[in-house]
Short mmCIF file of C-alpha atoms in Angstrom, two decimals:
data_model
loop_
_atom_site.label_atom_id
_atom_site.label_comp_id
_atom_site.label_asym_id
_atom_site.label_seq_id
_atom_site.Cartn_x
_atom_site.Cartn_y
_atom_site.Cartn_z
CA MET A 1 -37.21 51.80 30.26
CA LYS A 2 -37.19 50.34 33.77
CA LYS A 3 -38.22 46.94 32.42
CA ARG A 4 -35.45 47.08 29.78
CA LEU A 5 -32.84 47.86 32.47
CA ILE A 6 -34.03 44.91 34.58
CA ALA A 7 -33.73 42.60 31.55
CA VAL A 8 -30.17 43.74 30.87
CA LEU A 9 -29.17 43.23 34.51
CA LEU A 10 -30.81 39.78 34.50
CA ALA A 11 -28.89 38.75 31.39
CA ALA A 12 -25.65 39.99 32.92
CA SER A 13 -26.28 38.04 36.11
CA MET A 14 -26.89 34.87 34.07
CA VAL A 15 -23.53 35.27 32.29
CA PHE A 16 -21.79 35.82 35.62
CA SER A 17 -23.58 32.82 37.10
CA LEU A 18 -22.42 30.58 34.22
CA ALA A 19 -18.85 31.79 34.65
CA ALA A 20 -18.97 31.24 38.42
CA CYS A 21 -20.26 27.68 37.92
CA GLY A 22 -17.48 26.84 35.49
CA GLY A 23 -19.45 27.50 32.31
CA LYS A 24 -17.27 28.08 29.22
CA SER A 25 -17.62 30.53 26.44
CA SER A 26 -17.94 29.34 22.85
CA GLU A 27 -14.31 30.37 22.30
CA SER A 28 -13.01 28.18 25.14
CA GLU A 29 -15.15 25.25 23.95
CA THR A 30 -13.59 25.51 20.50
CA GLU A 31 -10.12 25.49 22.02
CA GLU A 32 -10.89 22.38 24.11
CA ASP A 33 -12.34 20.60 21.10
CA LYS A 34 -9.17 21.46 19.22
CA VAL A 35 -7.02 19.95 21.99
CA LYS A 36 -9.19 16.81 22.05
CA THR A 37 -8.96 16.48 18.26
CA GLU A 38 -5.21 16.92 18.29
CA GLY A 39 -4.95 14.30 21.02
CA THR A 40 -7.03 11.86 18.98
CA GLU A 41 -4.89 12.43 15.90
CA GLU A 42 -1.74 11.85 17.93
CA THR A 43 -3.21 8.62 19.31
CA LYS A 44 -4.08 7.42 15.80
CA GLU A 45 -0.56 8.25 14.62
CA ASP A 46 0.92 6.34 17.54
CA ASP A 47 -1.22 3.31 16.59
CA VAL A 48 0.28 3.17 13.07
CA GLU A 49 2.79 0.33 12.84
CA LYS A 50 6.22 1.65 11.94
CA PRO A 51 9.05 -0.29 10.27
CA GLU A 52 12.25 -0.83 12.25
CA VAL A 53 14.20 0.45 9.23
CA ASP A 54 12.66 2.66 6.58
CA THR A 55 15.07 2.13 3.66
CA ILE A 56 15.45 -1.14 1.74
CA HIS A 57 18.06 -1.81 -0.95
CA TRP A 58 16.76 -4.19 -3.62
CA ALA A 59 18.97 -5.98 -6.17
CA ARG A 60 17.50 -5.01 -9.55
CA ALA A 61 17.92 -7.42 -12.47
CA ASN A 62 17.92 -6.22 -16.08
CA SER A 63 14.26 -7.18 -16.52
CA GLY A 64 13.23 -5.22 -13.43
CA ASN A 65 10.49 -6.21 -11.00
CA ILE A 66 7.00 -5.07 -11.96
CA LEU A 67 5.67 -5.52 -8.41
CA VAL A 68 8.32 -3.19 -6.98
CA THR A 69 7.63 -0.66 -9.74
CA VAL A 70 3.86 -0.74 -9.12
CA ALA A 71 4.28 -0.51 -5.34
CA LYS A 72 6.37 2.61 -5.87
CA GLN A 73 4.07 4.26 -8.38
CA GLN A 74 0.87 3.49 -6.49
CA GLY A 75 2.36 4.75 -3.21
CA TYR A 76 2.08 1.40 -1.39
CA PHE A 77 5.62 1.61 -0.04
CA ASP A 78 5.01 5.19 1.07
CA GLU A 79 1.87 4.14 2.94
CA VAL A 80 3.83 1.68 5.09
CA GLY A 81 6.72 4.11 5.59
CA ILE A 82 9.36 2.32 3.49
CA GLU A 83 11.61 3.63 0.73
CA VAL A 84 12.87 1.00 -1.71
CA ILE A 85 16.09 1.76 -3.59
CA GLU A 86 16.84 -0.52 -6.54
CA ASP A 87 20.53 -1.27 -7.07
CA PRO A 88 21.37 -2.71 -10.54
CA VAL A 89 23.09 -6.11 -10.67
CA GLU A 90 24.44 -7.89 -13.74
CA SER A 91 23.93 -11.53 -12.78
CA SER A 92 22.38 -13.90 -10.24
CA ALA A 93 25.77 -14.55 -8.68
CA ALA A 94 26.41 -10.80 -8.32
CA ALA A 95 23.00 -10.24 -6.74
CA LEU A 96 23.33 -13.05 -4.20
CA THR A 97 26.90 -12.06 -3.37
CA ALA A 98 25.68 -8.51 -2.76
CA LEU A 99 23.02 -9.91 -0.43
CA GLN A 100 25.55 -12.05 1.38
CA THR A 101 27.84 -9.07 1.98
CA GLY A 102 25.01 -6.75 3.05
CA GLN A 103 25.22 -4.43 0.06
CA VAL A 104 21.55 -5.11 -0.66
CA ASP A 105 18.70 -6.29 1.57
CA VAL A 106 16.58 -8.20 -0.95
CA THR A 107 17.02 -10.28 -4.10
CA SER A 108 14.06 -11.56 -6.12
CA ASN A 109 14.97 -12.41 -9.74
CA GLN A 110 17.59 -15.09 -9.15
CA GLY A 111 15.53 -18.27 -9.37
CA THR A 112 15.16 -20.80 -6.58
CA ASN A 113 18.12 -23.09 -7.12
CA ASN A 114 20.66 -20.24 -7.00
CA PRO A 115 19.83 -18.99 -3.48
CA LEU A 116 19.50 -22.61 -2.30
CA GLN A 117 23.02 -23.27 -3.60
CA PHE A 118 24.29 -20.28 -1.61
CA ILE A 119 22.49 -21.57 1.51
CA ALA A 120 24.06 -25.01 1.02
CA GLU A 121 27.48 -23.34 0.86
CA GLY A 122 26.96 -21.46 4.13
CA SER A 123 25.04 -18.26 3.33
CA ASP A 124 22.40 -17.59 5.99
CA PHE A 125 19.52 -16.53 3.72
CA THR A 126 15.81 -16.74 4.45
CA ILE A 127 13.17 -16.98 1.73
CA VAL A 128 10.35 -14.66 2.81
CA GLY A 129 8.31 -14.34 -0.39
CA GLY A 130 8.52 -14.56 -4.14
CA TYR A 131 8.40 -12.74 -7.46
CA MET A 132 7.79 -14.97 -10.48
CA LEU A 133 5.93 -18.18 -9.74
CA LYS A 134 6.46 -19.59 -13.22
CA GLY A 135 7.59 -18.36 -16.62
CA MET A 136 10.56 -20.44 -17.84
CA TYR A 137 10.21 -22.80 -20.81
CA ILE A 138 11.93 -25.31 -23.09
CA VAL A 139 12.53 -24.41 -26.75
CA GLY A 140 13.56 -26.49 -29.74
CA LYS A 141 13.42 -26.29 -33.51
CA LYS A 142 9.94 -26.70 -34.97
CA GLU A 143 10.85 -29.96 -36.65
CA THR A 144 12.18 -31.45 -33.40
CA GLU A 145 9.55 -33.84 -32.06
CA TYR A 146 8.56 -33.36 -28.43
CA LYS A 147 5.80 -35.32 -26.68
CA ASP A 148 6.71 -35.05 -23.02
CA VAL A 149 9.78 -34.94 -20.79
CA THR A 150 10.83 -38.42 -21.97
CA SER A 151 11.53 -36.84 -25.38
CA LEU A 152 14.58 -35.22 -23.79
CA LYS A 153 16.29 -38.59 -23.39
CA GLY A 154 19.28 -38.80 -25.70
CA SER A 155 19.23 -35.09 -26.51
CA LYS A 156 21.75 -32.27 -26.25
CA PHE A 157 20.42 -29.67 -23.84
CA ALA A 158 21.74 -26.10 -23.53
CA TYR A 159 21.96 -24.69 -20.02
CA ALA A 160 24.66 -23.83 -17.48
CA GLY A 161 24.86 -27.40 -16.22
CA VAL A 162 21.81 -29.50 -15.28
CA HIS A 163 18.66 -27.42 -14.92
CA PRO A 164 17.15 -28.33 -11.53
CA VAL A 165 13.47 -28.24 -12.58
CA VAL A 166 14.08 -30.20 -15.77
CA GLY A 167 16.26 -32.56 -13.74
CA MET A 168 13.47 -33.17 -11.21
CA ALA A 169 11.02 -33.92 -14.03
CA LEU A 170 13.50 -36.35 -15.58
CA LEU A 171 13.96 -38.11 -12.25
CA ASP A 172 10.18 -38.45 -11.88
CA ALA A 173 10.15 -40.04 -15.36
CA GLY A 174 12.86 -42.53 -14.42
CA ILE A 175 15.62 -40.79 -16.38
CA ASP A 176 18.90 -39.96 -14.65
CA PRO A 177 19.73 -36.33 -15.55
CA MET A 178 23.31 -36.85 -14.38
CA ASP A 179 23.93 -39.71 -16.82
CA GLU A 180 25.60 -38.31 -19.95
CA ASN A 181 24.44 -41.36 -21.89
CA GLN A 182 20.83 -40.34 -21.25
CA ILE A 183 21.11 -36.58 -21.72
CA GLU A 184 24.06 -34.35 -22.60
CA TRP A 185 24.14 -30.93 -20.95
CA LEU A 186 25.95 -28.21 -22.92
CA SER A 187 27.10 -25.23 -20.86
CA TYR A 188 26.06 -21.75 -22.04
CA SER A 189 26.09 -18.87 -19.58
CA THR A 190 23.36 -16.62 -21.02
CA ASN A 191 19.84 -17.09 -22.35
CA SER A 192 20.74 -15.49 -25.68
CA ASP A 193 23.65 -17.93 -26.13
CA ARG A 194 21.37 -20.88 -25.37
CA LEU A 195 18.82 -19.72 -27.91
CA ALA A 196 21.58 -19.23 -30.50
CA ALA A 197 22.83 -22.78 -29.82
CA VAL A 198 19.41 -24.23 -30.67
CA VAL A 199 19.07 -22.06 -33.78
CA ALA A 200 22.53 -23.18 -34.94
CA GLY A 201 21.73 -26.85 -34.30
CA GLU A 202 24.41 -27.19 -31.61
CA ALA A 203 21.73 -28.14 -29.09
CA ASP A 204 18.35 -29.82 -29.44
CA TYR A 205 16.73 -27.97 -26.56
CA ALA A 206 17.34 -25.10 -24.17
CA VAL A 207 15.69 -23.61 -21.10
CA LEU A 208 14.99 -19.88 -21.45
CA SER A 209 13.41 -17.17 -19.32
CA GLY A 210 10.82 -14.48 -20.02
CA ASP A 211 13.29 -11.96 -21.41
CA GLN A 212 13.72 -14.17 -24.51
CA LEU A 213 10.02 -14.56 -25.33
CA PHE A 214 10.11 -11.66 -27.79
CA ALA A 215 13.07 -13.20 -29.65
CA VAL A 216 11.50 -16.67 -29.66
CA GLY A 217 8.19 -15.30 -30.92
CA ASN A 218 9.94 -13.59 -33.82
CA ASN A 219 12.05 -16.56 -34.90
CA ASP A 220 10.29 -18.84 -37.40
CA GLN A 221 12.71 -21.73 -36.75
CA ILE A 222 12.01 -22.06 -33.02
CA GLU A 223 8.98 -22.89 -30.89
CA ILE A 224 8.20 -23.44 -27.22
CA LYS A 225 7.98 -27.18 -26.54
CA ALA A 226 6.93 -27.03 -22.88
CA TRP A 227 6.62 -24.66 -19.95
CA LEU A 228 8.47 -25.79 -16.85
CA ASP A 229 5.24 -25.51 -14.90
CA ASP A 230 3.95 -28.37 -17.08
CA LEU A 231 6.80 -30.49 -15.73
CA VAL A 232 6.76 -29.37 -12.08
CA PRO A 233 3.61 -27.37 -11.19
CA ASN A 234 4.15 -24.16 -9.20
CA TYR A 235 7.89 -24.76 -9.11
CA GLY A 236 8.51 -21.30 -7.66
CA CYS A 237 10.58 -19.70 -10.40
CA CYS A 238 12.06 -16.72 -8.51
CA ARG A 239 12.01 -16.45 -4.73
CA MET A 240 12.49 -13.38 -2.57
CA ASN A 241 15.57 -13.70 -0.33
CA MET A 242 16.87 -11.74 2.65
CA ASN A 243 19.60 -12.26 5.23
CA THR A 244 18.23 -14.24 8.17
CA GLU A 245 19.63 -11.77 10.71
CA PHE A 246 17.87 -8.89 8.94
CA VAL A 247 14.55 -10.75 9.05
CA LYS A 248 14.94 -11.50 12.76
CA GLN A 249 15.87 -7.92 13.63
CA ASN A 250 13.26 -6.24 11.39
CA PRO A 251 10.11 -8.39 11.28
CA ILE A 252 7.74 -5.43 11.03
CA THR A 253 9.72 -3.98 8.12
CA VAL A 254 9.58 -7.32 6.28
CA LYS A 255 5.86 -7.75 6.93
CA LEU A 256 5.04 -4.22 5.74
CA LEU A 257 7.23 -4.72 2.67
CA LEU A 258 5.30 -7.90 1.81
CA LYS A 259 2.01 -6.15 2.46
CA ALA A 260 2.87 -3.45 -0.09
CA LEU A 261 3.94 -6.10 -2.61
CA ILE A 262 0.72 -8.10 -2.20
CA ARG A 263 -1.26 -4.96 -2.97
CA ALA A 264 1.02 -4.34 -5.96
CA GLU A 265 0.38 -7.88 -7.20
CA GLN A 266 -3.37 -7.28 -7.05
CA TRP A 267 -3.04 -3.99 -8.97
CA TYR A 268 -0.72 -5.55 -11.55
CA LEU A 269 -3.10 -8.44 -12.27
CA ALA A 270 -6.02 -6.03 -12.59
CA ASN A 271 -4.09 -3.65 -14.88
CA THR A 272 -1.66 -5.89 -16.78
CA GLU A 273 -1.82 -4.06 -20.11
CA GLU A 274 -1.14 -0.73 -18.43
CA CYS A 275 1.81 -2.33 -16.66
CA VAL A 276 3.44 -3.05 -20.02
CA SER A 277 4.06 0.64 -20.68
CA ILE A 278 4.93 1.26 -17.02
CA LEU A 279 7.64 -1.42 -16.95
CA ALA A 280 8.92 -0.62 -20.45
CA LYS A 281 9.51 2.96 -19.38
CA GLU A 282 11.07 1.84 -16.09
CA ILE A 283 13.68 -0.45 -17.71
CA GLY A 284 14.12 1.52 -20.94
CA ALA A 285 12.80 -1.21 -23.25
CA ASP A 286 10.34 -1.36 -26.17
CA GLU A 287 6.76 -2.13 -25.19
CA ASP A 288 6.62 -5.07 -27.61
CA TYR A 289 9.57 -6.64 -25.81
CA VAL A 290 7.91 -6.27 -22.39
CA ALA A 291 4.46 -7.32 -23.65
CA ALA A 292 5.91 -10.61 -24.93
CA TYR A 293 6.40 -11.82 -21.37
CA LEU A 294 4.18 -9.63 -19.23
CA LEU A 295 1.03 -10.48 -21.21
CA ASN A 296 1.86 -14.17 -21.60
CA GLU A 297 -0.58 -16.28 -19.59
CA ASN A 298 2.24 -18.63 -18.54
CA TYR A 299 4.25 -15.80 -17.00
CA VAL A 300 2.77 -15.65 -13.50
CA SER A 301 3.82 -13.71 -10.41
CA SER A 302 3.25 -14.54 -6.76
CA VAL A 303 4.55 -12.89 -3.61
CA ASP A 304 3.79 -16.17 -1.77
CA PRO A 305 6.96 -17.94 -0.50
CA CYS A 306 5.83 -21.30 -2.04
CA LYS A 307 7.39 -23.30 0.78
CA ASN A 308 6.52 -26.73 -0.64
CA ALA A 309 8.09 -25.94 -4.04
CA VAL A 310 11.28 -24.68 -2.37
CA ILE A 311 11.58 -27.88 -0.33
CA LYS A 312 10.99 -29.98 -3.47
CA THR A 313 13.73 -28.08 -5.29
CA TRP A 314 16.12 -28.51 -2.36
CA ASN A 315 15.47 -32.28 -2.21
CA GLY A 316 15.90 -32.55 -5.98
CA MET A 317 19.21 -30.69 -5.83
CA VAL A 318 20.41 -33.06 -3.11
CA GLN A 319 19.35 -36.06 -5.18
CA MET A 320 21.16 -34.69 -8.23
CA LYS A 321 24.23 -33.95 -6.06
CA PHE A 322 24.15 -30.18 -6.61
CA ILE A 323 24.12 -30.10 -2.82
CA ASP A 324 26.46 -32.51 -1.08
CA GLN A 325 25.13 -34.90 1.52
CA GLU A 326 27.05 -33.29 4.38
CA ALA A 327 25.30 -29.96 3.75
CA ALA A 328 21.97 -31.72 3.32
CA ASP A 329 22.40 -33.48 6.68
CA SER A 330 23.48 -30.33 8.54
CA ILE A 331 20.88 -27.90 7.14
CA ASN A 332 17.14 -28.02 7.76
CA ILE A 333 15.95 -26.04 4.75
CA GLU A 334 12.65 -25.25 6.46
CA ASP A 335 14.63 -23.07 8.87
CA HIS A 336 15.43 -20.88 5.84
CA ILE A 337 11.81 -20.38 4.74
CA ASN A 338 9.66 -17.89 6.65
CA THR A 339 5.94 -18.12 5.82
CA GLU A 340 4.66 -16.44 8.99
CA LEU A 341 5.45 -12.88 7.93
CA TYR A 342 3.85 -13.35 4.50
CA LYS A 343 0.74 -14.86 6.14
CA ALA A 344 0.54 -11.93 8.58
CA ALA A 345 0.83 -9.47 5.68
CA LEU A 346 -1.82 -11.34 3.69
CA ASP A 347 -4.20 -11.44 6.67
CA GLU A 348 -3.88 -7.67 7.11
CA CYS A 349 -4.48 -7.07 3.40
CA VAL A 350 -7.59 -9.27 3.53
CA GLU A 351 -8.88 -7.37 6.54
CA GLU A 352 -8.23 -3.93 5.02
CA TYR A 353 -8.58 -4.35 1.24
CA TYR A 354 -10.64 -7.48 0.61
CA ASP A 355 -13.59 -5.57 -0.88
CA GLU A 356 -11.32 -4.09 -3.55
CA ASP A 357 -10.85 -7.51 -5.17
CA PRO A 358 -12.45 -10.47 -3.35
CA GLU A 359 -11.50 -12.94 -6.08
CA PHE A 360 -7.81 -12.04 -5.84
CA TYR A 361 -7.67 -12.34 -2.06
CA ASP A 362 -9.67 -15.58 -1.99
CA GLY A 363 -7.18 -16.95 -4.50
CA ARG A 364 -4.20 -15.88 -2.41
CA ILE A 365 -5.65 -17.50 0.71
CA GLN A 366 -6.32 -20.78 -1.12
CA PHE A 367 -2.88 -20.75 -2.75
CA PHE A 368 -1.18 -20.32 0.63
CA GLU A 369 -3.15 -23.22 2.09
CA GLU A 370 -2.16 -25.47 -0.82
CA ASN A 371 1.50 -24.46 -1.16
CA ASP A 372 2.78 -23.52 2.29
CA GLN A 373 1.19 -25.91 4.76
#
């Protein structure tokens, strides 16, 4: 009994001694660990890069934008803290006017020549990325002989004026696209009207976009004669445009937006067939209609700005007098192409997600080196 009492007193003295020396109970240790953990979590949260603005208004064309849709559905925009709101627009002119007036922050389905025309006329736009790299094509009746771009000489061509890419190819072949004796351009405002003109025999050829591939594929009188990429490789079909002031004031927002889109491009290319049903549902169209362009190997997307193609298009438009010489002399078009933010976004994606798809990211790096340097 005496020994037991001594043991109890000894244990008590040890507890007191620990307390006197600053020893902590298990309860206080847990509380401190909790504080340390919370502090670490706060530090990590502070390290996360935040966009200057968290809401982006995107001009949405009738055919939609599969990369925006995927980035939404896969949560890529959410991960970078950005909400993208798509505002419907009826035409390229309406979309670019909405951008000019600040009603939207981004346009992406309006080609390359259209935003360049706005820039030439005084709009301060900056091309920061892209949507479709290629996907437009020339159609004619099956019996109409076509060998190469020289076959267009002497033809009637349906488009809204001279098509810049076709015009550049004609110039390279020594044919003046502005000379009515060499090629006659018939003005039709919509793709469906251009297709109807060829079917009716009013025009020999027409340039069409992806939204007409289903109609072309189901018309036994018409066939695709050439893809515009055959004429001018990587011509940069649809570029991604923003107001220059917005880009300057919100560089982190733009970079994070591009980062989400690059990830969406990788997912789209790895899951193209699934994207058919996703986009069909998004735009309220039949899956066969969407599959006609989305599964076509010549319909290719790229978030890359394609700087070299944009400059080539600008120079071609100047040569064909779409852009007057005064504007050409006063504007350095390279000042309206920002490749740095895309490259920063790509570098971060490579660092964080390379193992998910090495082939995709190696391809994006090589493409940038070949098309933006």
